[in-house]
CSV table of N, CA and C in Angstrom, one decimal:
chain,number,residue,atom,x,y,z
A,1,MET,N,118.0,97.7,113.8
A,1,MET,CA,117.8,97.0,114.1
A,1,MET,C,119.3,96.4,115.1
A,2,ASN,N,118.6,96.3,116.9
A,2,ASN,CA,119.9,96.6,117.3
A,2,ASN,C,120.7,95.5,116.9
A,3,THR,N,122.1,96.0,117.8
A,3,THR,CA,123.4,95.5,117.6
A,3,THR,C,123.0,93.9,117.6
A,4,ASN,N,122.6,93.8,119.1
A,4,ASN,CA,122.6,92.3,120.4
A,4,ASN,C,121.6,91.7,118.9
A,5,THR,N,120.4,91.6,118.1
A,5,THR,CA,120.4,91.0,117.4
A,5,THR,C,121.0,90.2,115.9
A,6,ALA,N,121.2,91.9,116.3
A,6,ALA,CA,122.6,91.5,114.6
A,6,ALA,C,123.4,90.1,115.4
A,7,THR,N,124.4,90.6,116.4
A,7,THR,CA,125.4,90.3,116.8
A,7,THR,C,124.4,88.2,117.1
A,8,SER,N,123.2,88.2,117.0
A,8,SER,CA,123.3,86.9,117.2
A,8,SER,C,122.9,86.3,116.4
A,9,ARG,N,122.4,87.3,115.0
A,9,ARG,CA,121.9,86.4,113.8
A,9,ARG,C,123.3,85.8,113.3
A,10,THR,N,124.6,86.7,113.1
A,10,THR,CA,125.6,86.4,112.4
A,10,THR,C,127.1,85.7,113.0
A,11,SER,N,126.1,84.9,114.1
A,11,SER,CA,127.0,84.0,115.6
A,11,SER,C,126.6,83.0,115.6
A,12,ARG,N,124.8,83.0,114.6
A,12,ARG,CA,124.7,81.7,115.1
A,12,ARG,C,124.7,80.4,113.4
A,13,GLN,N,124.5,81.6,111.8
A,13,GLN,CA,124.8,81.1,111.0
A,13,GLN,C,124.5,80.0,110.9
A,14,PRO,N,122.7,79.5,110.4
A,14,PRO,CA,122.5,78.1,110.3
A,14,PRO,C,122.6,77.7,109.5
A,15,ALA,N,122.6,78.4,108.3
A,15,ALA,CA,122.7,77.4,106.9
A,15,ALA,C,124.4,77.7,106.4
A,16,ARG,N,125.4,77.4,107.5
A,16,ARG,CA,126.5,76.9,106.3
A,16,ARG,C,126.4,75.8,106.6
A,17,GLY,N,128.0,75.6,105.5
A,17,GLY,CA,127.5,74.3,104.5
A,17,GLY,C,126.8,73.5,103.4
A,18,ARG,N,125.4,74.0,104.1
A,18,ARG,CA,124.3,73.3,103.7
A,18,ARG,C,124.5,73.9,101.9
A,19,LEU,N,125.2,74.1,101.4
A,19,LEU,CA,124.7,75.0,100.0
A,19,LEU,C,125.5,75.7,99.4
A,20,HIS,N,126.3,75.3,98.7
A,20,HIS,CA,127.4,76.4,98.0
A,20,HIS,C,127.5,77.0,97.1
A,21,LEU,N,127.0,78.4,97.1
A,21,LEU,CA,126.2,78.9,95.6
A,21,LEU,C,127.5,79.4,94.8
A,22,ASN,N,128.2,79.2,93.6
A,22,ASN,CA,129.3,79.9,92.8
A,22,ASN,C,129.0,80.8,92.6
A,23,GLY,N,130.0,81.8,91.9
A,23,GLY,CA,129.9,83.1,92.4
A,23,GLY,C,128.2,84.1,91.4
A,24,LYS,N,128.2,83.2,89.7
A,24,LYS,CA,126.8,83.6,89.2
A,24,LYS,C,125.6,83.1,89.8
A,25,GLU,N,125.9,82.4,90.5
A,25,GLU,CA,124.2,81.8,91.1
A,25,GLU,C,124.1,82.9,92.4
A,26,LEU,N,125.3,82.6,93.0
A,26,LEU,CA,125.0,84.3,94.2
A,26,LEU,C,124.7,85.5,93.7
A,27,ALA,N,125.2,85.9,92.2
A,27,ALA,CA,125.0,87.0,91.7
A,27,ALA,C,123.3,87.4,91.6
A,28,GLN,N,123.4,86.0,91.3
A,28,GLN,CA,121.7,85.9,90.8
A,28,GLN,C,120.8,85.8,91.9
A,29,ILE,N,121.4,85.7,92.5
A,29,ILE,CA,119.9,86.1,94.3
A,29,ILE,C,120.7,86.8,94.8
A,30,ILE,N,121.4,87.6,95.0
A,30,ILE,CA,121.6,89.3,95.6
A,30,ILE,C,120.4,90.3,94.3
A,31,GLU,N,120.8,90.0,93.1
A,31,GLU,CA,119.9,90.8,92.1
A,31,GLU,C,118.6,90.5,92.5
A,32,LEU,N,117.8,89.2,92.5
A,32,LEU,CA,116.6,89.2,93.3
A,32,LEU,C,116.4,89.6,94.6
A,33,VAL,N,117.3,89.5,95.4
A,33,VAL,CA,116.4,89.8,96.6
A,33,VAL,C,116.5,91.3,96.6
A,34,ASP,N,117.2,92.2,95.8
A,34,ASP,CA,117.7,93.8,96.1
A,34,ASP,C,116.3,93.9,95.1
A,35,ARG,N,115.5,92.7,94.6
A,35,ARG,CA,114.5,94.1,94.2
A,35,ARG,C,113.1,93.2,94.3
A,36,LEU,N,113.4,92.2,95.2
A,36,LEU,CA,111.9,91.8,96.2
A,36,LEU,C,112.4,93.0,96.6
A,37,GLU,N,113.3,93.7,97.8
A,37,GLU,CA,113.3,95.4,98.7
A,37,GLU,C,113.2,95.8,98.2
A,38,THR,N,113.4,96.5,97.1
A,38,THR,CA,112.5,97.5,95.9
A,38,THR,C,111.5,97.5,96.0
A,39,GLU,N,110.8,96.8,95.5
A,39,GLU,CA,109.3,96.2,95.7
A,39,GLU,C,108.9,96.5,97.6
A,40,LEU,N,109.2,95.7,97.9
A,40,LEU,CA,108.7,95.8,99.6
A,40,LEU,C,108.9,97.4,99.9
A,41,ILE,N,109.8,97.9,99.4
A,41,ILE,CA,109.9,99.6,100.0
A,41,ILE,C,109.0,100.3,98.7
A,42,ALA,N,109.4,100.6,97.9
A,42,ALA,CA,108.3,101.4,97.2
A,42,ALA,C,106.9,100.9,97.7
A,43,ARG,N,106.4,99.7,97.8
A,43,ARG,CA,104.9,99.6,96.9
A,43,ARG,C,103.7,100.3,96.1
A,44,GLU,N,105.0,100.5,95.4
A,44,GLU,CA,104.4,101.0,94.1
A,44,GLU,C,102.7,99.9,93.8
A,45,PRO,N,101.8,100.2,92.8
A,45,PRO,CA,100.9,99.4,92.6
A,45,PRO,C,101.5,98.2,91.8
A,46,GLY,N,100.6,97.3,92.3
A,46,GLY,CA,101.3,95.6,91.6
A,46,GLY,C,102.4,94.8,92.6
A,47,PHE,N,103.1,96.2,93.5
A,47,PHE,CA,103.7,95.7,94.6
A,47,PHE,C,104.6,93.9,94.5
A,48,GLY,N,102.7,93.9,95.2
A,48,GLY,CA,102.7,92.6,96.0
A,48,GLY,C,102.8,91.9,94.6
A,49,PHE,N,102.4,91.5,94.1
A,49,PHE,CA,102.7,90.4,92.5
A,49,PHE,C,103.9,90.6,92.5
A,50,MET,N,104.3,91.0,92.0
A,50,MET,CA,105.5,91.8,92.0
A,50,MET,C,106.8,91.2,93.1
A,51,ALA,N,106.3,91.3,93.8
A,51,ALA,CA,107.8,90.9,95.2
A,51,ALA,C,107.1,89.7,95.2
A,52,THR,N,106.0,88.8,95.2
A,52,THR,CA,105.8,87.1,95.2
A,52,THR,C,106.7,87.1,93.9
A,53,ALA,N,106.8,88.0,93.4
A,53,ALA,CA,107.6,86.8,92.3
A,53,ALA,C,108.8,86.5,92.3
A,54,ALA,N,109.3,87.9,92.9
A,54,ALA,CA,110.8,88.4,93.1
A,54,ALA,C,111.8,87.4,94.3
A,55,PHE,N,110.1,86.8,95.2
A,55,PHE,CA,110.6,85.9,96.0
A,55,PHE,C,110.1,84.8,95.5
A,56,MET,N,109.2,83.7,95.0
A,56,MET,CA,109.3,82.7,94.0
A,56,MET,C,110.5,82.2,93.1
A,57,GLN,N,111.6,83.8,92.8
A,57,GLN,CA,112.1,82.8,91.7
A,57,GLN,C,113.0,82.9,92.6
A,58,ILE,N,113.7,83.0,93.7
A,58,ILE,CA,114.7,83.8,95.2
A,58,ILE,C,114.3,81.7,94.7
A,59,ILE,N,113.1,81.3,95.8
A,59,ILE,CA,113.0,80.4,95.8
A,59,ILE,C,113.8,78.6,94.9
A,60,GLY,N,112.5,79.3,93.6
A,60,GLY,CA,112.6,78.8,92.4
A,60,GLY,C,115.1,78.9,91.8
A,61,VAL,N,115.4,79.6,92.3
A,61,VAL,CA,116.9,79.1,91.7
A,61,VAL,C,118.1,78.6,93.2
A,62,LEU,N,117.4,78.4,94.0
A,62,LEU,CA,117.8,77.7,95.8
A,62,LEU,C,117.1,76.7,95.4
A,63,SER,N,116.3,76.1,95.6
A,63,SER,CA,116.2,74.7,95.2
A,63,SER,C,116.8,74.0,93.7
A,64,ARG,N,117.1,74.6,92.3
A,64,ARG,CA,117.7,74.0,91.3
A,64,ARG,C,119.1,74.2,91.8
A,65,CYS,N,119.3,74.8,93.1
A,65,CYS,CA,120.9,74.8,93.5
A,65,CYS,C,121.5,73.5,94.1
A,66,TYR,N,120.1,73.5,95.3
A,66,TYR,CA,119.7,72.3,96.3
A,66,TYR,C,120.1,70.5,95.2
A,67,GLY,N,118.5,70.7,94.1
A,67,GLY,CA,118.2,69.9,93.0
A,67,GLY,C,119.8,69.2,92.7
A,68,ARG,N,121.0,70.1,92.8
A,68,ARG,CA,122.1,70.2,91.7
A,68,ARG,C,122.7,68.6,93.1
A,69,ASN,N,122.7,68.2,94.3
A,69,ASN,CA,122.6,67.7,95.3
A,69,ASN,C,121.4,66.8,96.6
A,70,PRO,N,120.5,65.9,96.0
A,70,PRO,CA,119.5,66.0,96.0
A,70,PRO,C,119.3,64.8,97.7
A,71,SER,N,120.7,65.3,98.3
A,71,SER,CA,120.2,64.4,99.7
A,71,SER,C,119.3,64.8,100.8
A,72,PRO,N,118.8,64.1,102.0
A,72,PRO,CA,117.3,64.1,102.0
A,72,PRO,C,117.7,65.5,103.5
A,73,ASP,N,118.9,65.5,103.5
A,73,ASP,CA,118.8,67.5,103.9
A,73,ASP,C,118.1,68.3,104.0
A,74,ASN,N,118.5,67.9,101.9
A,74,ASN,CA,118.1,69.5,101.2
A,74,ASN,C,117.0,68.9,100.7
A,75,ARG,N,116.7,68.0,100.6
A,75,ARG,CA,115.0,67.6,100.2
A,75,ARG,C,113.6,68.5,101.7
A,76,ALA,N,114.0,67.9,102.6
A,76,ALA,CA,113.6,68.6,103.7
A,76,ALA,C,113.5,70.4,103.2
A,77,LEU,N,114.8,70.7,103.8
A,77,LEU,CA,115.5,71.9,103.7
A,77,LEU,C,114.6,72.8,102.1
A,78,LEU,N,114.2,71.6,101.4
A,78,LEU,CA,113.8,72.4,100.8
A,78,LEU,C,111.6,72.6,100.5
A,79,ARG,N,111.6,71.0,100.8
A,79,ARG,CA,110.2,71.6,102.1
A,79,ARG,C,109.8,73.1,102.7
A,80,ILE,N,110.9,73.6,103.2
A,80,ILE,CA,110.7,74.6,104.6
A,80,ILE,C,110.9,75.3,104.0
A,81,GLY,N,111.6,75.9,102.8
A,81,GLY,CA,111.4,76.4,101.6
A,81,GLY,C,109.8,77.4,101.4
A,82,GLU,N,109.4,75.7,101.1
A,82,GLU,CA,107.7,75.8,100.3
A,82,GLU,C,107.2,76.2,100.8
A,83,ALA,N,107.6,76.6,103.1
A,83,ALA,CA,106.1,76.5,103.9
A,83,ALA,C,107.1,78.3,104.7
A,84,LEU,N,108.3,78.6,103.9
A,84,LEU,CA,108.7,79.9,103.5
A,84,LEU,C,108.0,80.8,102.7
A,85,SER,N,107.4,80.5,101.7
A,85,SER,CA,107.6,81.1,100.8
A,85,SER,C,105.6,80.9,101.1
A,86,HIS,N,105.2,80.5,101.1
A,86,HIS,CA,103.9,80.4,101.7
A,86,HIS,C,103.5,81.2,102.9
A,87,LEU,N,104.5,81.4,103.7
A,87,LEU,CA,104.9,82.3,104.7
A,87,LEU,C,105.2,84.1,104.5
A,88,GLU,N,105.1,83.6,103.2
A,88,GLU,CA,105.8,85.5,102.4
A,88,GLU,C,104.6,85.3,102.1
A,89,ARG,N,104.1,84.9,101.1
A,89,ARG,CA,103.2,85.0,100.5
A,89,ARG,C,101.4,85.5,100.8
A,90,ASN,N,101.6,85.1,102.6
A,90,ASN,CA,100.9,85.4,103.4
A,90,ASN,C,100.8,86.1,105.1
A,91,ILE,N,101.1,86.6,104.6
A,91,ILE,CA,102.8,87.2,105.7
A,91,ILE,C,101.6,87.8,106.9
A,92,GLN,N,100.6,88.9,106.5
A,92,GLN,CA,99.1,89.1,106.9
A,92,GLN,C,98.3,88.0,107.7
A,93,ASN,N,98.4,87.3,107.3
A,93,ASN,CA,97.9,86.2,108.0
A,93,ASN,C,98.2,85.4,109.3
A,94,GLU,N,97.4,84.9,109.9
A,94,GLU,CA,97.6,84.2,111.5
A,94,GLU,C,98.4,83.1,110.7
A,95,VAL,N,99.2,82.4,112.0
A,95,VAL,CA,100.2,81.4,111.5
A,95,VAL,C,99.5,80.2,112.3
A,96,ASN,N,99.3,78.7,110.9
A,96,ASN,CA,98.7,78.0,111.4
A,96,ASN,C,99.8,76.8,111.2
A,97,LEU,N,100.8,76.1,112.8
A,97,LEU,CA,101.3,75.5,112.3
A,97,LEU,C,101.2,74.0,111.4
A,98,GLU,N,99.9,73.8,111.7
A,98,GLU,CA,99.5,72.2,110.5
A,98,GLU,C,99.3,72.2,109.7
A,99,GLU,N,98.8,73.7,109.3
A,99,GLU,CA,98.6,73.7,107.7
A,99,GLU,C,100.8,73.8,107.4
A,100,LEU,N,101.4,74.8,107.2
A,100,LEU,CA,102.7,74.7,107.8
A,100,LEU,C,103.6,73.5,107.4
A,101,ALA,N,103.1,72.5,108.7
A,101,ALA,CA,103.6,71.8,108.4
A,101,ALA,C,103.4,70.2,107.6
A,102,SER,N,102.2,71.0,107.7
A,102,SER,CA,101.3,70.2,105.8
A,102,SER,C,102.2,70.2,104.5
A,103,ILE,N,102.1,71.6,104.3
A,103,ILE,CA,103.1,72.0,103.4
A,103,ILE,C,104.3,71.7,103.0
A,104,ALA,N,104.9,71.2,104.1
A,104,ALA,CA,106.0,70.5,104.1
A,104,ALA,C,106.0,69.4,104.2
A,105,ASN,N,104.8,68.7,104.2
A,105,ASN,CA,105.0,67.3,104.0
A,105,ASN,C,105.7,66.9,105.3
A,106,MET,N,105.5,67.4,106.8
A,106,MET,CA,106.6,66.5,107.7
A,106,MET,C,105.1,66.2,109.3
A,107,SER,N,105.1,66.0,109.8
A,107,SER,CA,104.5,66.1,111.3
A,107,SER,C,105.6,67.3,111.5
A,108,ARG,N,104.6,67.7,112.9
A,108,ARG,CA,104.2,69.0,113.5
A,108,ARG,C,105.9,69.1,113.8
A,109,ARG,N,106.0,68.7,114.8
A,109,ARG,CA,107.3,67.9,115.7
A,109,ARG,C,108.8,67.8,114.2
A,110,SER,N,108.1,67.6,113.7
A,110,SER,CA,109.6,67.5,112.4
A,110,SER,C,109.9,68.9,111.9
A,111,PHE,N,108.7,69.6,111.2
A,111,PHE,CA,108.8,70.7,111.1
A,111,PHE,C,109.5,71.8,111.5
A,112,LEU,N,108.9,71.5,112.8
A,112,LEU,CA,109.6,72.8,114.6
A,112,LEU,C,111.4,72.5,114.0
A,113,ARG,N,111.2,71.5,114.2
A,113,ARG,CA,113.1,71.2,114.2
A,113,ARG,C,113.3,71.3,113.4
A,114,ILE,N,113.2,71.3,112.5
A,114,ILE,CA,113.9,71.6,110.6
A,114,ILE,C,113.5,72.7,110.3
A,115,PHE,N,113.0,72.6,110.6
A,115,PHE,CA,112.0,75.0,111.1
A,115,PHE,C,113.7,75.7,111.8
A,116,GLN,N,113.7,75.1,112.7
A,116,GLN,CA,114.9,75.9,113.7
A,116,GLN,C,116.2,75.6,113.0
A,117,SER,N,116.0,74.4,112.5
A,117,SER,CA,117.6,74.1,112.6
A,117,SER,C,118.1,75.0,110.9
A,118,ALA,N,117.3,75.3,110.3
A,118,ALA,CA,117.4,75.9,108.7
A,118,ALA,C,117.5,77.7,109.3
A,119,THR,N,116.0,77.6,109.9
A,119,THR,CA,116.2,79.4,110.3
A,119,THR,C,117.7,79.7,111.0
A,120,GLY,N,117.2,78.9,112.3
A,120,GLY,CA,117.6,79.4,113.0
A,120,GLY,C,116.5,80.3,114.6
A,121,THR,N,115.4,80.0,114.4
A,121,THR,CA,114.0,80.8,115.2
A,121,THR,C,113.0,79.6,114.7
A,122,SER,N,112.2,80.1,115.6
A,122,SER,CA,110.9,79.7,115.0
A,122,SER,C,109.7,80.0,114.3
A,123,PRO,N,108.6,79.8,113.4
A,123,PRO,CA,108.0,79.9,112.5
A,123,PRO,C,107.6,81.0,113.4
A,124,LEU,N,107.4,81.5,113.8
A,124,LEU,CA,106.8,82.8,114.7
A,124,LEU,C,107.4,83.6,114.8
A,125,ALA,N,108.4,83.6,115.0
A,125,ALA,CA,109.7,84.3,115.9
A,125,ALA,C,109.9,84.8,114.2
A,126,TRP,N,110.7,83.7,113.4
A,126,TRP,CA,111.1,84.3,111.6
A,126,TRP,C,109.6,85.4,111.3
A,127,LEU,N,108.5,84.7,111.1
A,127,LEU,CA,107.3,85.9,110.5
A,127,LEU,C,106.9,87.0,111.2
A,128,ILE,N,106.8,86.7,112.4
A,128,ILE,CA,107.2,88.3,114.0
A,128,ILE,C,108.9,89.0,112.9
A,129,ASP,N,109.4,89.3,113.5
A,129,ASP,CA,110.8,89.2,112.1
A,129,ASP,C,110.3,89.8,110.4
A,130,ARG,N,109.9,88.8,110.5
A,130,ARG,CA,110.1,89.6,108.5
A,130,ARG,C,109.4,90.4,109.3
A,131,ARG,N,108.2,90.6,109.5
A,131,ARG,CA,106.7,91.4,109.5
A,131,ARG,C,107.4,92.9,110.4
A,132,ILE,N,107.6,92.8,111.1
A,132,ILE,CA,109.2,94.3,111.9
A,132,ILE,C,109.4,94.5,110.2
A,133,GLN,N,110.5,93.7,109.8
A,133,GLN,CA,111.7,94.2,108.4
A,133,GLN,C,110.8,95.1,107.4
A,134,LEU,N,109.3,95.0,107.4
A,134,LEU,CA,108.5,95.5,106.3
A,134,LEU,C,107.4,96.4,107.2
A,135,ALA,N,107.3,96.5,108.3
A,135,ALA,CA,106.8,98.2,109.5
A,135,ALA,C,108.2,98.4,109.3
A,136,CYS,N,109.4,98.6,108.8
A,136,CYS,CA,110.8,99.0,109.1
A,136,CYS,C,110.2,100.4,107.7
A,137,GLY,N,110.5,99.3,106.1
A,137,GLY,CA,109.7,99.6,105.4
A,137,GLY,C,109.4,101.0,105.1
A,138,MET,N,108.4,100.4,105.4
A,138,MET,CA,107.1,101.1,105.2
A,138,MET,C,106.9,102.4,106.4
A,139,LEU,N,107.5,102.9,107.9
A,139,LEU,CA,107.6,103.1,108.6
A,139,LEU,C,109.5,104.2,107.7
A,140,ARG,N,109.9,103.8,106.8
A,140,ARG,CA,110.6,104.6,105.5
A,140,ARG,C,110.2,105.2,104.6
A,141,HIS,N,109.3,105.0,104.5
A,141,HIS,CA,109.1,105.2,103.2
A,141,HIS,C,107.2,105.7,103.1
A,142,THR,N,106.2,105.7,104.6
A,142,THR,CA,105.3,105.8,103.7
A,142,THR,C,105.2,107.1,104.8
A,143,ASP,N,104.0,107.5,104.9
A,143,ASP,CA,103.1,108.4,105.9
A,143,ASP,C,102.4,107.9,107.0
A,144,LYS,N,102.2,106.9,107.1
A,144,LYS,CA,101.1,105.4,106.9
A,144,LYS,C,100.9,106.1,108.5
A,145,ARG,N,100.0,105.4,109.3
A,145,ARG,CA,100.0,106.0,110.9
A,145,ARG,C,100.5,104.5,111.1
A,146,ILE,N,101.1,105.1,112.6
A,146,ILE,CA,101.4,103.5,112.4
A,146,ILE,C,100.6,102.9,113.4
A,147,THR,N,99.7,102.5,113.6
A,147,THR,CA,98.3,101.7,113.9
A,147,THR,C,98.6,101.4,112.6
A,148,GLU,N,98.5,102.3,111.5
A,148,GLU,CA,97.5,101.5,109.8
A,148,GLU,C,98.7,100.2,109.7
A,149,ILE,N,99.9,100.3,110.1
A,149,ILE,CA,101.4,99.9,109.6
A,149,ILE,C,100.8,98.7,110.1
A,150,ALA,N,101.1,99.1,111.5
A,150,ALA,CA,100.8,97.1,112.3
A,150,ALA,C,100.1,96.5,111.9
A,151,PHE,N,98.5,97.0,110.8
A,151,PHE,CA,98.1,96.3,110.7
A,151,PHE,C,97.8,95.7,109.2
A,152,ASP,N,98.4,96.7,108.3
A,152,ASP,CA,99.0,96.1,107.2
A,152,ASP,C,100.0,94.7,106.7
A,153,VAL,N,101.1,95.4,108.3
A,153,VAL,CA,101.8,94.0,107.6
A,153,VAL,C,102.0,93.0,108.5
A,154,GLY,N,100.3,93.0,109.6
A,154,GLY,CA,99.7,91.3,109.9
A,154,GLY,C,99.8,91.9,111.8
A,155,PHE,N,99.5,92.3,112.2
A,155,PHE,CA,99.5,91.9,113.3
A,155,PHE,C,98.2,92.9,113.6
A,156,ASN,N,97.1,92.4,114.6
A,156,ASN,CA,96.2,92.0,114.9
A,156,ASN,C,96.3,93.4,116.5
A,157,ASP,N,97.5,93.8,116.8
A,157,ASP,CA,97.0,94.9,118.4
A,157,ASP,C,98.3,95.9,117.9
A,158,SER,N,98.2,96.9,117.7
A,158,SER,CA,98.8,97.9,117.6
A,158,SER,C,99.7,98.1,119.1
A,159,ASN,N,99.6,97.4,120.3
A,159,ASN,CA,100.3,97.5,121.3
A,159,ASN,C,101.3,96.2,121.8
A,160,TYR,N,100.7,95.4,120.9
A,160,TYR,CA,102.0,94.1,120.7
A,160,TYR,C,103.1,94.3,119.8
A,161,PHE,N,102.3,95.5,118.3
A,161,PHE,CA,103.6,95.1,117.3
A,161,PHE,C,104.7,96.3,117.9
A,162,THR,N,104.0,96.9,118.5
A,162,THR,CA,105.1,98.0,119.1
A,162,THR,C,105.9,98.2,120.5
A,163,ARG,N,105.7,96.5,121.1
A,163,ARG,CA,106.1,96.2,121.7
A,163,ARG,C,107.3,94.6,120.9
A,164,GLN,N,106.4,94.1,120.2
A,164,GLN,CA,108.0,93.7,119.1
A,164,GLN,C,108.7,93.8,118.1
A,165,PHE,N,107.8,95.7,118.1
A,165,PHE,CA,108.8,96.0,117.5
A,165,PHE,C,110.4,96.8,118.2
A,166,ARG,N,109.9,97.2,119.3
A,166,ARG,CA,110.6,97.5,120.4
A,166,ARG,C,111.9,96.5,120.8
A,167,LYS,N,110.8,95.4,120.4
A,167,LYS,CA,112.7,94.7,121.1
A,167,LYS,C,113.3,93.6,119.9
A,168,THR,N,112.4,94.0,118.8
A,168,THR,CA,113.5,93.8,117.4
A,168,THR,C,114.2,94.6,117.3
A,169,ALA,N,113.7,96.5,117.1
A,169,ALA,CA,114.9,97.5,116.1
A,169,ALA,C,115.3,98.1,117.6
A,170,GLY,N,114.9,98.3,118.5
A,170,GLY,CA,115.8,98.6,120.1
A,170,GLY,C,114.8,99.8,119.8
A,171,CYS,N,114.3,100.4,119.6
A,171,CYS,CA,113.6,101.5,119.6
A,171,CYS,C,111.8,101.4,119.0
A,172,SER,N,110.7,102.7,119.2
A,172,SER,CA,109.4,102.1,119.6
A,172,SER,C,109.9,103.0,117.4
A,173,PRO,N,108.4,102.4,117.4
A,173,PRO,CA,108.2,102.8,115.8
A,173,PRO,C,108.3,104.0,115.6
A,174,ARG,N,107.2,104.7,116.4
A,174,ARG,CA,107.4,106.2,116.5
A,174,ARG,C,109.0,106.5,116.3
A,175,GLU,N,110.2,106.8,117.3
A,175,GLU,CA,110.9,106.6,117.0
A,175,GLU,C,111.5,106.4,116.3
A,176,TYR,N,112.2,105.2,116.1
A,176,TYR,CA,112.5,104.9,114.6
A,176,TYR,C,112.3,105.6,113.4
A,177,ARG,N,110.8,106.2,113.2
A,177,ARG,CA,110.8,107.1,112.0
A,177,ARG,C,111.4,108.4,112.1
A,178,MET,N,111.3,108.6,113.5
A,178,MET,CA,111.4,110.3,114.0
A,178,MET,C,113.1,109.8,113.2
A,179,ARG,N,113.8,108.6,113.8
A,179,ARG,CA,116.1,108.9,113.2
A,179,ARG,C,115.6,108.8,112.0
A,180,GLN,N,115.1,108.1,110.6
A,180,GLN,CA,114.7,108.2,109.6
A,180,GLN,C,114.1,109.5,109.2
A,181,GLY,N,114.1,110.5,110.0
A,181,GLY,CA,114.1,111.5,109.2
A,181,GLY,C,112.4,111.6,108.7
A,182,MET,N,111.0,110.7,108.8
A,182,MET,CA,110.0,110.5,108.7
A,182,MET,C,109.3,111.8,109.3
A,183,GLY,N,110.0,111.9,111.2
A,183,GLY,CA,108.9,112.1,112.2
A,183,GLY,C,108.5,114.2,112.1
């Protein structure tokens, strides 16, 4: 990803002060995130199930951590977590804000406000960024055509995918693949 994106992400730190993990909890989350990333990159048979399982474990561990101090803010964040889990499980599908708000048991306006506060971005921008992350893994680890990757990660238009990829990664998908030694 380009340095401007990385800088803006690190400077906003939206979750600072909301949840404090002890060393054991942090190690558990890091292990689960590593497992999720490995599944999404390797894409071996059954990877979708295994990746979803790892993601759900992450949500479960974080839910338990938040559950220790059930403030109103924490309950709202848990409901946002449920919406994020839904987005992750349905990464290739169209986003329906009404459905996400319903999953989070919030009004559309509250959902958008709390989602923005929790993640530092809108649901659509979060989804696009996540799709680009998945595409980067596929570009590094498969020889699929770029158009095929675009469709696999949920973009319906390869030109839109390329524009969003360039905006996020700072180069085209083809350039990215060549830089990774796959071109």
